[in-house]
Amino acid sequence: MRLPLLAAALLAAAPALADLPDLGGRAVTVVTENAYPPLQFIDASGAAVGWEYDAMTAIAKRLHLTVSYEHSSWDAMIPAVSAGQFDIGMTGITIRDDRKEAVDFSRPYMRSEMVMLVRGDESRFSDAASFAANPDLLMAAQPGTTPFYVGVYDVLDGNEANPRIRMFETFGAGVAALRAGDVDLVLTDGTAGEGYVAASEGALKIVGEKLGTEDFGFIFPKGSDLVAPVDAAIAEMQADGTLAALTKKWFLDYKLGE
């Protein structure tokens, strides 16, 4: 599998590093969906694993945090973090201005490109325009996500109630519907898309041109004093190669389903 754009993962040269603060074992609760491989998911043994878990472990070690994890659905996560129910949220969350009204973001830790994930034998369309032109074709999406909005405004007609978009609670459920033939397209960033293609043994593929880029960040309640320390830790991890090593582990070496 080729290294995705996001897997280059350094985004830009890291700023000059300052000494990281010692947070003295401070207890922090991180909420995640566990449904977005290889960022975070439940593996075949039942363990919660992924790129973001490893990154958070490294951040906690550098800042001397004591981390515990909770699970949330995607649609409840941003409101829950905004309300202060959790200290940090992680689930491949795209940094967007509208979301900044509810939560604070860390600096970007990863960049991805949006791609079109289809069945391996798909021949009815090969890009966004040919998908949009066939009214019989259906798209899976999670409401409120970047793929949903890209599907509505960049692929289809701008109608958020378009019946060609079938809603699913998790990204994995949408992919399962794609494989079963219930929908014909899943829009996703290269993060999950390339991971699913690599694990599918030809059952899935990516078609068409990239539909744009997005930066991922961790989220915090507004005004959180954790943002600056976490930003400093991310910058250090970009500079010393830790993020690149995690990307190699999860995007090149790891095989989903093993």
PDB file of C-alpha atoms in Angstrom:
ATOM      1  CA  MET A   1       0.000   0.000   0.000  1.00  0.00           C
ATOM      2  CA  ARG A   2       1.407   3.382  -0.912  1.00  0.00           C
ATOM      3  CA  LEU A   3       2.020   5.946   1.806  1.00  0.00           C
ATOM      4  CA  PRO A   4      -1.012   8.300   1.835  1.00  0.00           C
ATOM      5  CA  LEU A   5      -0.577  12.049   1.777  1.00  0.00           C
ATOM      6  CA  LEU A   6      -1.617  12.202   5.423  1.00  0.00           C
ATOM      7  CA  ALA A   7       0.923   9.549   6.230  1.00  0.00           C
ATOM      8  CA  ALA A   8       3.688  11.919   5.278  1.00  0.00           C
ATOM      9  CA  ALA A   9       2.159  13.350   8.457  1.00  0.00           C
ATOM     10  CA  LEU A  10       4.526  16.180   9.185  1.00  0.00           C
ATOM     11  CA  LEU A  11       2.190  18.694   7.537  1.00  0.00           C
ATOM     12  CA  ALA A  12       4.819  21.427   7.688  1.00  0.00           C
ATOM     13  CA  ALA A  13       8.085  21.998   9.434  1.00  0.00           C
ATOM     14  CA  ALA A  14       7.545  21.910  13.182  1.00  0.00           C
ATOM     15  CA  PRO A  15       8.255  25.136  15.062  1.00  0.00           C
ATOM     16  CA  ALA A  16      11.218  25.508  17.352  1.00  0.00           C
ATOM     17  CA  LEU A  17      10.610  23.347  20.393  1.00  0.00           C
ATOM     18  CA  ALA A  18      10.268  24.540  23.956  1.00  0.00           C
ATOM     19  CA  ASP A  19      10.590  22.424  27.074  1.00  0.00           C
ATOM     20  CA  LEU A  20       7.391  20.461  27.575  1.00  0.00           C
ATOM     21  CA  PRO A  21       5.427  21.110  30.764  1.00  0.00           C
ATOM     22  CA  ASP A  22       5.217  18.418  33.430  1.00  0.00           C
ATOM     23  CA  LEU A  23       1.525  18.004  34.303  1.00  0.00           C
ATOM     24  CA  GLY A  24       2.324  15.829  37.301  1.00  0.00           C
ATOM     25  CA  GLY A  25       0.201  12.797  36.527  1.00  0.00           C
ATOM     26  CA  ARG A  26      -2.958  14.832  35.883  1.00  0.00           C
ATOM     27  CA  ALA A  27      -5.951  12.606  35.145  1.00  0.00           C
ATOM     28  CA  VAL A  28      -7.404  13.143  31.663  1.00  0.00           C
ATOM     29  CA  THR A  29     -10.412  11.422  30.105  1.00  0.00           C
ATOM     30  CA  VAL A  30     -10.256  10.906  26.341  1.00  0.00           C
ATOM     31  CA  VAL A  31     -13.389   9.997  24.400  1.00  0.00           C
ATOM     32  CA  THR A  32     -13.314   8.176  21.067  1.00  0.00           C
ATOM     33  CA  GLU A  33     -15.604   6.283  18.718  1.00  0.00           C
ATOM     34  CA  ASN A  34     -13.414   3.195  18.128  1.00  0.00           C
ATOM     35  CA  ALA A  35     -14.863   2.922  14.626  1.00  0.00           C
ATOM     36  CA  TYR A  36     -12.298   4.527  12.331  1.00  0.00           C
ATOM     37  CA  PRO A  37      -9.407   2.205  11.417  1.00  0.00           C
ATOM     38  CA  PRO A  38      -6.515   2.574  11.492  1.00  0.00           C
ATOM     39  CA  LEU A  39      -6.859   5.663  13.690  1.00  0.00           C
ATOM     40  CA  GLN A  40      -8.862   3.927  16.422  1.00  0.00           C
ATOM     41  CA  PHE A  41     -10.816   0.671  16.336  1.00  0.00           C
ATOM     42  CA  ILE A  42     -11.389  -2.647  18.108  1.00  0.00           C
ATOM     43  CA  ASP A  43      -9.054  -5.328  16.756  1.00  0.00           C
ATOM     44  CA  ALA A  44      -9.723  -9.046  16.349  1.00  0.00           C
ATOM     45  CA  SER A  45      -8.711  -9.706  19.957  1.00  0.00           C
ATOM     46  CA  GLY A  46     -11.156  -7.120  21.283  1.00  0.00           C
ATOM     47  CA  ALA A  47      -8.485  -4.551  22.142  1.00  0.00           C
ATOM     48  CA  ALA A  48      -8.901  -0.848  21.401  1.00  0.00           C
ATOM     49  CA  VAL A  49      -5.933   0.088  19.233  1.00  0.00           C
ATOM     50  CA  GLY A  50      -4.799   2.453  16.484  1.00  0.00           C
ATOM     51  CA  TRP A  51      -2.694   5.410  15.446  1.00  0.00           C
ATOM     52  CA  GLU A  52      -4.489   7.854  17.722  1.00  0.00           C
ATOM     53  CA  TYR A  53      -4.174   5.567  20.753  1.00  0.00           C
ATOM     54  CA  ASP A  54      -0.432   5.305  20.205  1.00  0.00           C
ATOM     55  CA  ALA A  55      -0.143   9.053  19.660  1.00  0.00           C
ATOM     56  CA  MET A  56      -2.106   9.791  22.826  1.00  0.00           C
ATOM     57  CA  THR A  57       0.080   7.374  24.787  1.00  0.00           C
ATOM     58  CA  ALA A  58       3.168   9.223  23.551  1.00  0.00           C
ATOM     59  CA  ILE A  59       1.621  12.602  24.400  1.00  0.00           C
ATOM     60  CA  ALA A  60       0.702  11.384  27.897  1.00  0.00           C
ATOM     61  CA  LYS A  61       4.226  10.111  28.510  1.00  0.00           C
ATOM     62  CA  ARG A  62       5.785  13.400  27.440  1.00  0.00           C
ATOM     63  CA  LEU A  63       3.410  15.533  29.500  1.00  0.00           C
ATOM     64  CA  HIS A  64       3.052  13.115  32.448  1.00  0.00           C
ATOM     65  CA  LEU A  65      -0.700  12.644  32.047  1.00  0.00           C
ATOM     66  CA  THR A  66      -2.753   9.726  33.372  1.00  0.00           C
ATOM     67  CA  VAL A  67      -5.196   8.875  30.582  1.00  0.00           C
ATOM     68  CA  SER A  68      -8.455   6.921  30.725  1.00  0.00           C
ATOM     69  CA  TYR A  69     -10.744   6.300  27.757  1.00  0.00           C
ATOM     70  CA  GLU A  70     -14.485   6.441  27.201  1.00  0.00           C
ATOM     71  CA  HIS A  71     -16.589   5.544  24.166  1.00  0.00           C
ATOM     72  CA  SER A  72     -19.103   7.773  22.367  1.00  0.00           C
ATOM     73  CA  SER A  73     -20.978   7.773  19.097  1.00  0.00           C
ATOM     74  CA  TRP A  74     -19.762  10.331  16.584  1.00  0.00           C
ATOM     75  CA  ASP A  75     -22.869  12.512  16.743  1.00  0.00           C
ATOM     76  CA  ALA A  76     -22.651  12.821  20.537  1.00  0.00           C
ATOM     77  CA  MET A  77     -18.902  13.399  20.768  1.00  0.00           C
ATOM     78  CA  ILE A  78     -18.465  17.081  19.938  1.00  0.00           C
ATOM     79  CA  PRO A  79     -21.442  18.154  22.100  1.00  0.00           C
ATOM     80  CA  ALA A  80     -20.136  16.031  24.998  1.00  0.00           C
ATOM     81  CA  VAL A  81     -16.634  17.508  24.807  1.00  0.00           C
ATOM     82  CA  SER A  82     -18.099  20.995  24.389  1.00  0.00           C
ATOM     83  CA  ALA A  83     -20.112  20.455  27.580  1.00  0.00           C
ATOM     84  CA  GLY A  84     -16.983  19.404  29.479  1.00  0.00           C
ATOM     85  CA  GLN A  85     -17.991  15.774  29.952  1.00  0.00           C
ATOM     86  CA  PHE A  86     -14.576  14.707  28.576  1.00  0.00           C
ATOM     87  CA  ASP A  87     -11.187  16.418  28.455  1.00  0.00           C
ATOM     88  CA  ILE A  88     -10.154  15.389  24.922  1.00  0.00           C
ATOM     89  CA  GLY A  89     -11.891  13.867  21.905  1.00  0.00           C
ATOM     90  CA  MET A  90     -10.193  11.855  19.168  1.00  0.00           C
ATOM     91  CA  THR A  91     -11.706  10.177  16.143  1.00  0.00           C
ATOM     92  CA  GLY A  92     -10.105  11.643  13.032  1.00  0.00           C
ATOM     93  CA  ILE A  93     -11.946  14.938  13.589  1.00  0.00           C
ATOM     94  CA  THR A  94     -11.562  17.435  10.761  1.00  0.00           C
ATOM     95  CA  ILE A  95     -10.568  20.919  11.888  1.00  0.00           C
ATOM     96  CA  ARG A  96     -13.389  23.204  10.729  1.00  0.00           C
ATOM     97  CA  ASP A  97     -14.387  26.748  11.599  1.00  0.00           C
ATOM     98  CA  ASP A  98     -17.968  25.810  12.488  1.00  0.00           C
ATOM     99  CA  ARG A  99     -16.730  23.213  14.963  1.00  0.00           C
ATOM    100  CA  LYS A 100     -14.388  25.775  16.513  1.00  0.00           C
ATOM    101  CA  GLU A 101     -17.495  27.538  17.779  1.00  0.00           C
ATOM    102  CA  ALA A 102     -18.162  24.563  20.082  1.00  0.00           C
ATOM    103  CA  VAL A 103     -14.703  23.169  20.879  1.00  0.00           C
ATOM    104  CA  ASP A 104     -11.032  24.064  20.752  1.00  0.00           C
ATOM    105  CA  PHE A 105      -8.723  22.097  18.444  1.00  0.00           C
ATOM    106  CA  SER A 106      -5.139  21.030  18.812  1.00  0.00           C
ATOM    107  CA  ARG A 107      -2.673  21.855  16.083  1.00  0.00           C
ATOM    108  CA  PRO A 108      -3.114  19.444  13.143  1.00  0.00           C
ATOM    109  CA  TYR A 109      -1.486  16.087  13.680  1.00  0.00           C
ATOM    110  CA  MET A 110      -2.385  14.592  10.300  1.00  0.00           C
ATOM    111  CA  ARG A 111      -3.526  15.655   6.830  1.00  0.00           C
ATOM    112  CA  SER A 112      -5.661  13.566   4.505  1.00  0.00           C
ATOM    113  CA  GLU A 113      -7.271  13.733   1.096  1.00  0.00           C
ATOM    114  CA  MET A 114     -10.930  12.832   0.494  1.00  0.00           C
ATOM    115  CA  VAL A 115     -11.381   9.781  -1.760  1.00  0.00           C
ATOM    116  CA  MET A 116     -14.211   7.755  -3.313  1.00  0.00           C
ATOM    117  CA  LEU A 117     -14.395   4.194  -1.961  1.00  0.00           C
ATOM    118  CA  VAL A 118     -16.361   1.714  -4.118  1.00  0.00           C
ATOM    119  CA  ARG A 119     -16.686  -2.028  -4.659  1.00  0.00           C
ATOM    120  CA  GLY A 120     -13.823  -3.648  -6.504  1.00  0.00           C
ATOM    121  CA  ASP A 121     -16.000  -4.563  -9.503  1.00  0.00           C
ATOM    122  CA  GLU A 122     -17.653  -1.146  -9.855  1.00  0.00           C
ATOM    123  CA  SER A 123     -17.828  -0.058 -13.522  1.00  0.00           C
ATOM    124  CA  ARG A 124     -20.891   2.216 -13.650  1.00  0.00           C
ATOM    125  CA  PHE A 125     -19.004   5.336 -12.565  1.00  0.00           C
ATOM    126  CA  SER A 126     -15.401   6.373 -12.200  1.00  0.00           C
ATOM    127  CA  ASP A 127     -15.559   9.873 -10.729  1.00  0.00           C
ATOM    128  CA  ALA A 128     -17.840  12.289  -8.886  1.00  0.00           C
ATOM    129  CA  ALA A 129     -19.523  13.586 -12.029  1.00  0.00           C
ATOM    130  CA  SER A 130     -20.488  10.160 -13.357  1.00  0.00           C
ATOM    131  CA  PHE A 131     -21.764   9.122  -9.931  1.00  0.00           C
ATOM    132  CA  ALA A 132     -23.932  12.231  -9.688  1.00  0.00           C
ATOM    133  CA  ALA A 133     -25.286  11.695 -13.202  1.00  0.00           C
ATOM    134  CA  ASN A 134     -26.809   8.299 -12.379  1.00  0.00           C
ATOM    135  CA  PRO A 135     -29.871   8.751 -10.116  1.00  0.00           C
ATOM    136  CA  ASP A 136     -29.919   5.060  -9.211  1.00  0.00           C
ATOM    137  CA  LEU A 137     -26.607   5.231  -7.332  1.00  0.00           C
ATOM    138  CA  LEU A 138     -26.562   5.661  -3.552  1.00  0.00           C
ATOM    139  CA  MET A 139     -23.981   7.043  -1.129  1.00  0.00           C
ATOM    140  CA  ALA A 140     -23.391   6.141   2.521  1.00  0.00           C
ATOM    141  CA  ALA A 141     -22.540   8.830   5.066  1.00  0.00           C
ATOM    142  CA  GLN A 142     -22.549   9.701   8.749  1.00  0.00           C
ATOM    143  CA  PRO A 143     -24.592  12.857   9.398  1.00  0.00           C
ATOM    144  CA  GLY A 144     -22.560  15.907  10.330  1.00  0.00           C
ATOM    145  CA  THR A 145     -19.249  14.568   9.046  1.00  0.00           C
ATOM    146  CA  THR A 146     -16.959  16.069   6.432  1.00  0.00           C
ATOM    147  CA  PRO A 147     -17.711  13.205   3.968  1.00  0.00           C
ATOM    148  CA  PHE A 148     -21.429  13.982   4.334  1.00  0.00           C
ATOM    149  CA  TYR A 149     -20.944  17.644   3.435  1.00  0.00           C
ATOM    150  CA  VAL A 150     -18.538  16.855   0.599  1.00  0.00           C
ATOM    151  CA  GLY A 151     -21.096  14.382  -0.762  1.00  0.00           C
ATOM    152  CA  VAL A 152     -23.886  16.933  -0.557  1.00  0.00           C
ATOM    153  CA  TYR A 153     -22.089  19.967  -1.938  1.00  0.00           C
ATOM    154  CA  ASP A 154     -19.192  18.653  -4.033  1.00  0.00           C
ATOM    155  CA  VAL A 155     -20.703  15.489  -5.496  1.00  0.00           C
ATOM    156  CA  LEU A 156     -24.491  15.906  -5.489  1.00  0.00           C
ATOM    157  CA  ASP A 157     -26.831  18.878  -5.693  1.00  0.00           C
ATOM    158  CA  GLY A 158     -26.441  20.720  -2.394  1.00  0.00           C
ATOM    159  CA  ASN A 159     -29.619  19.229  -0.904  1.00  0.00           C
ATOM    160  CA  GLU A 160     -28.780  17.862   2.543  1.00  0.00           C
ATOM    161  CA  ALA A 161     -31.985  15.807   2.444  1.00  0.00           C
ATOM    162  CA  ASN A 162     -31.120  14.174  -0.887  1.00  0.00           C
ATOM    163  CA  PRO A 163     -32.574  10.630  -0.729  1.00  0.00           C
ATOM    164  CA  ARG A 164     -29.503   9.291  -2.520  1.00  0.00           C
ATOM    165  CA  ILE A 165     -27.567   9.699   0.737  1.00  0.00           C
ATOM    166  CA  ARG A 166     -28.213   6.837   3.150  1.00  0.00           C
ATOM    167  CA  MET A 167     -27.287   7.615   6.752  1.00  0.00           C
ATOM    168  CA  PHE A 168     -25.316   5.251   8.999  1.00  0.00           C
ATOM    169  CA  GLU A 169     -24.305   5.636  12.626  1.00  0.00           C
ATOM    170  CA  THR A 170     -20.699   4.574  12.055  1.00  0.00           C
ATOM    171  CA  PHE A 171     -18.244   4.686   9.182  1.00  0.00           C
ATOM    172  CA  GLY A 172     -17.774   0.922   9.390  1.00  0.00           C
ATOM    173  CA  ALA A 173     -21.514   0.347   8.947  1.00  0.00           C
ATOM    174  CA  GLY A 174     -21.415   2.394   5.752  1.00  0.00           C
ATOM    175  CA  VAL A 175     -18.517   0.335   4.422  1.00  0.00           C
ATOM    176  CA  ALA A 176     -20.376  -2.872   5.288  1.00  0.00           C
ATOM    177  CA  ALA A 177     -23.393  -1.581   3.349  1.00  0.00           C
ATOM    178  CA  LEU A 178     -21.126  -0.809   0.403  1.00  0.00           C
ATOM    179  CA  ARG A 179     -19.699  -4.307   0.389  1.00  0.00           C
ATOM    180  CA  ALA A 180     -23.200  -5.790   0.644  1.00  0.00           C
ATOM    181  CA  GLY A 181     -24.412  -3.775  -2.364  1.00  0.00           C
ATOM    182  CA  ASP A 182     -26.872  -1.656  -0.370  1.00  0.00           C
ATOM    183  CA  VAL A 183     -25.035   1.543  -1.363  1.00  0.00           C
ATOM    184  CA  ASP A 184     -22.560   2.274  -4.135  1.00  0.00           C
ATOM    185  CA  LEU A 185     -20.158   4.840  -2.707  1.00  0.00           C
ATOM    186  CA  VAL A 186     -18.524   5.783   0.568  1.00  0.00           C
ATOM    187  CA  LEU A 187     -16.674   9.083   0.714  1.00  0.00           C
ATOM    188  CA  THR A 188     -13.814   9.050   3.161  1.00  0.00           C
ATOM    189  CA  ASP A 189     -10.374  10.484   3.689  1.00  0.00           C
ATOM    190  CA  GLY A 190      -7.432   8.429   2.547  1.00  0.00           C
ATOM    191  CA  THR A 191      -6.888   7.348   6.159  1.00  0.00           C
ATOM    192  CA  ALA A 192      -9.661   4.815   6.342  1.00  0.00           C
ATOM    193  CA  GLY A 193     -10.085   4.351   2.592  1.00  0.00           C
ATOM    194  CA  GLU A 194      -6.636   2.979   1.916  1.00  0.00           C
ATOM    195  CA  GLY A 195      -6.781   0.825   5.037  1.00  0.00           C
ATOM    196  CA  TYR A 196     -10.036  -0.785   3.962  1.00  0.00           C
ATOM    197  CA  VAL A 197      -8.808  -1.318   0.395  1.00  0.00           C
ATOM    198  CA  ALA A 198      -5.650  -3.005   1.639  1.00  0.00           C
ATOM    199  CA  ALA A 199      -7.659  -5.354   3.853  1.00  0.00           C
ATOM    200  CA  SER A 200     -10.376  -6.142   1.304  1.00  0.00           C
ATOM    201  CA  GLU A 201      -8.464  -8.539  -0.981  1.00  0.00           C
ATOM    202  CA  GLY A 202      -9.845  -6.782  -4.037  1.00  0.00           C
ATOM    203  CA  ALA A 203     -13.408  -6.293  -2.783  1.00  0.00           C
ATOM    204  CA  LEU A 204     -12.920  -2.519  -2.550  1.00  0.00           C
ATOM    205  CA  LYS A 205     -11.056   0.112  -4.539  1.00  0.00           C
ATOM    206  CA  ILE A 206     -10.648   3.884  -4.769  1.00  0.00           C
ATOM    207  CA  VAL A 207     -11.727   5.712  -7.931  1.00  0.00           C
ATOM    208  CA  GLY A 208     -11.664   9.255  -9.272  1.00  0.00           C
ATOM    209  CA  GLU A 209      -9.687  12.307  -8.334  1.00  0.00           C
ATOM    210  CA  LYS A 210      -9.095  13.492  -4.801  1.00  0.00           C
ATOM    211  CA  LEU A 211     -11.900  15.726  -3.575  1.00  0.00           C
ATOM    212  CA  GLY A 212      -9.845  17.966  -1.323  1.00  0.00           C
ATOM    213  CA  THR A 213      -7.729  17.861   1.806  1.00  0.00           C
ATOM    214  CA  GLU A 214      -8.528  17.993   5.498  1.00  0.00           C
ATOM    215  CA  ASP A 215      -6.505  18.366   8.677  1.00  0.00           C
ATOM    216  CA  PHE A 216      -7.239  16.288  11.768  1.00  0.00           C
ATOM    217  CA  GLY A 217      -6.955  17.537  15.333  1.00  0.00           C
ATOM    218  CA  PHE A 218      -7.860  16.525  18.874  1.00  0.00           C
ATOM    219  CA  ILE A 219     -10.757  18.458  20.417  1.00  0.00           C
ATOM    220  CA  PHE A 220     -11.087  20.048  23.874  1.00  0.00           C
ATOM    221  CA  PRO A 221     -13.706  22.035  25.783  1.00  0.00           C
ATOM    222  CA  LYS A 222     -13.466  25.727  24.957  1.00  0.00           C
ATOM    223  CA  GLY A 223     -10.695  27.409  26.928  1.00  0.00           C
ATOM    224  CA  SER A 224      -9.048  24.138  27.987  1.00  0.00           C
ATOM    225  CA  ASP A 225      -5.583  24.575  29.483  1.00  0.00           C
ATOM    226  CA  LEU A 226      -4.597  21.258  27.872  1.00  0.00           C
ATOM    227  CA  VAL A 227      -4.465  22.674  24.337  1.00  0.00           C
ATOM    228  CA  ALA A 228      -1.079  24.381  24.635  1.00  0.00           C
ATOM    229  CA  PRO A 229       0.714  21.415  26.281  1.00  0.00           C
ATOM    230  CA  VAL A 230      -0.758  18.949  23.779  1.00  0.00           C
ATOM    231  CA  ASP A 231       0.207  21.262  20.909  1.00  0.00           C
ATOM    232  CA  ALA A 232       3.770  21.378  22.210  1.00  0.00           C
ATOM    233  CA  ALA A 233       3.887  17.585  22.469  1.00  0.00           C
ATOM    234  CA  ILE A 234       2.550  17.174  18.906  1.00  0.00           C
ATOM    235  CA  ALA A 235       5.172  19.623  17.618  1.00  0.00           C
ATOM    236  CA  GLU A 236       7.921  17.665  19.357  1.00  0.00           C
ATOM    237  CA  MET A 237       6.589  14.382  17.972  1.00  0.00           C
ATOM    238  CA  GLN A 238       6.511  15.836  14.461  1.00  0.00           C
ATOM    239  CA  ALA A 239      10.069  17.058  14.806  1.00  0.00           C
ATOM    240  CA  ASP A 240      11.586  13.897  16.274  1.00  0.00           C
ATOM    241  CA  GLY A 241       9.941  11.456  13.859  1.00  0.00           C
ATOM    242  CA  THR A 242       7.472   9.871  16.280  1.00  0.00           C
ATOM    243  CA  LEU A 243       4.416  10.682  14.146  1.00  0.00           C
ATOM    244  CA  ALA A 244       6.130   9.392  11.020  1.00  0.00           C
ATOM    245  CA  ALA A 245       6.980   6.136  12.822  1.00  0.00           C
ATOM    246  CA  LEU A 246       3.365   5.705  13.947  1.00  0.00           C
ATOM    247  CA  THR A 247       2.183   6.312  10.413  1.00  0.00           C
ATOM    248  CA  LYS A 248       4.514   3.635   9.068  1.00  0.00           C
ATOM    249  CA  LYS A 249       3.268   1.210  11.729  1.00  0.00           C
ATOM    250  CA  TRP A 250      -0.453   1.747  11.116  1.00  0.00           C
ATOM    251  CA  PHE A 251      -0.617   2.618   7.414  1.00  0.00           C
ATOM    252  CA  LEU A 252       2.139   0.469   5.945  1.00  0.00           C
ATOM    253  CA  ASP A 253       2.922  -2.395   8.302  1.00  0.00           C
ATOM    254  CA  TYR A 254      -0.405  -3.153   9.985  1.00  0.00           C
ATOM    255  CA  LYS A 255      -2.982  -5.279   8.184  1.00  0.00           C
ATOM    256  CA  LEU A 256      -6.588  -4.722   9.236  1.00  0.00           C
ATOM    257  CA  GLY A 257      -8.239  -7.908  10.395  1.00  0.00           C
ATOM    258  CA  GLU A 258      -5.045  -9.560  11.610  1.00  0.00           C
TER     259      GLU A 258
END
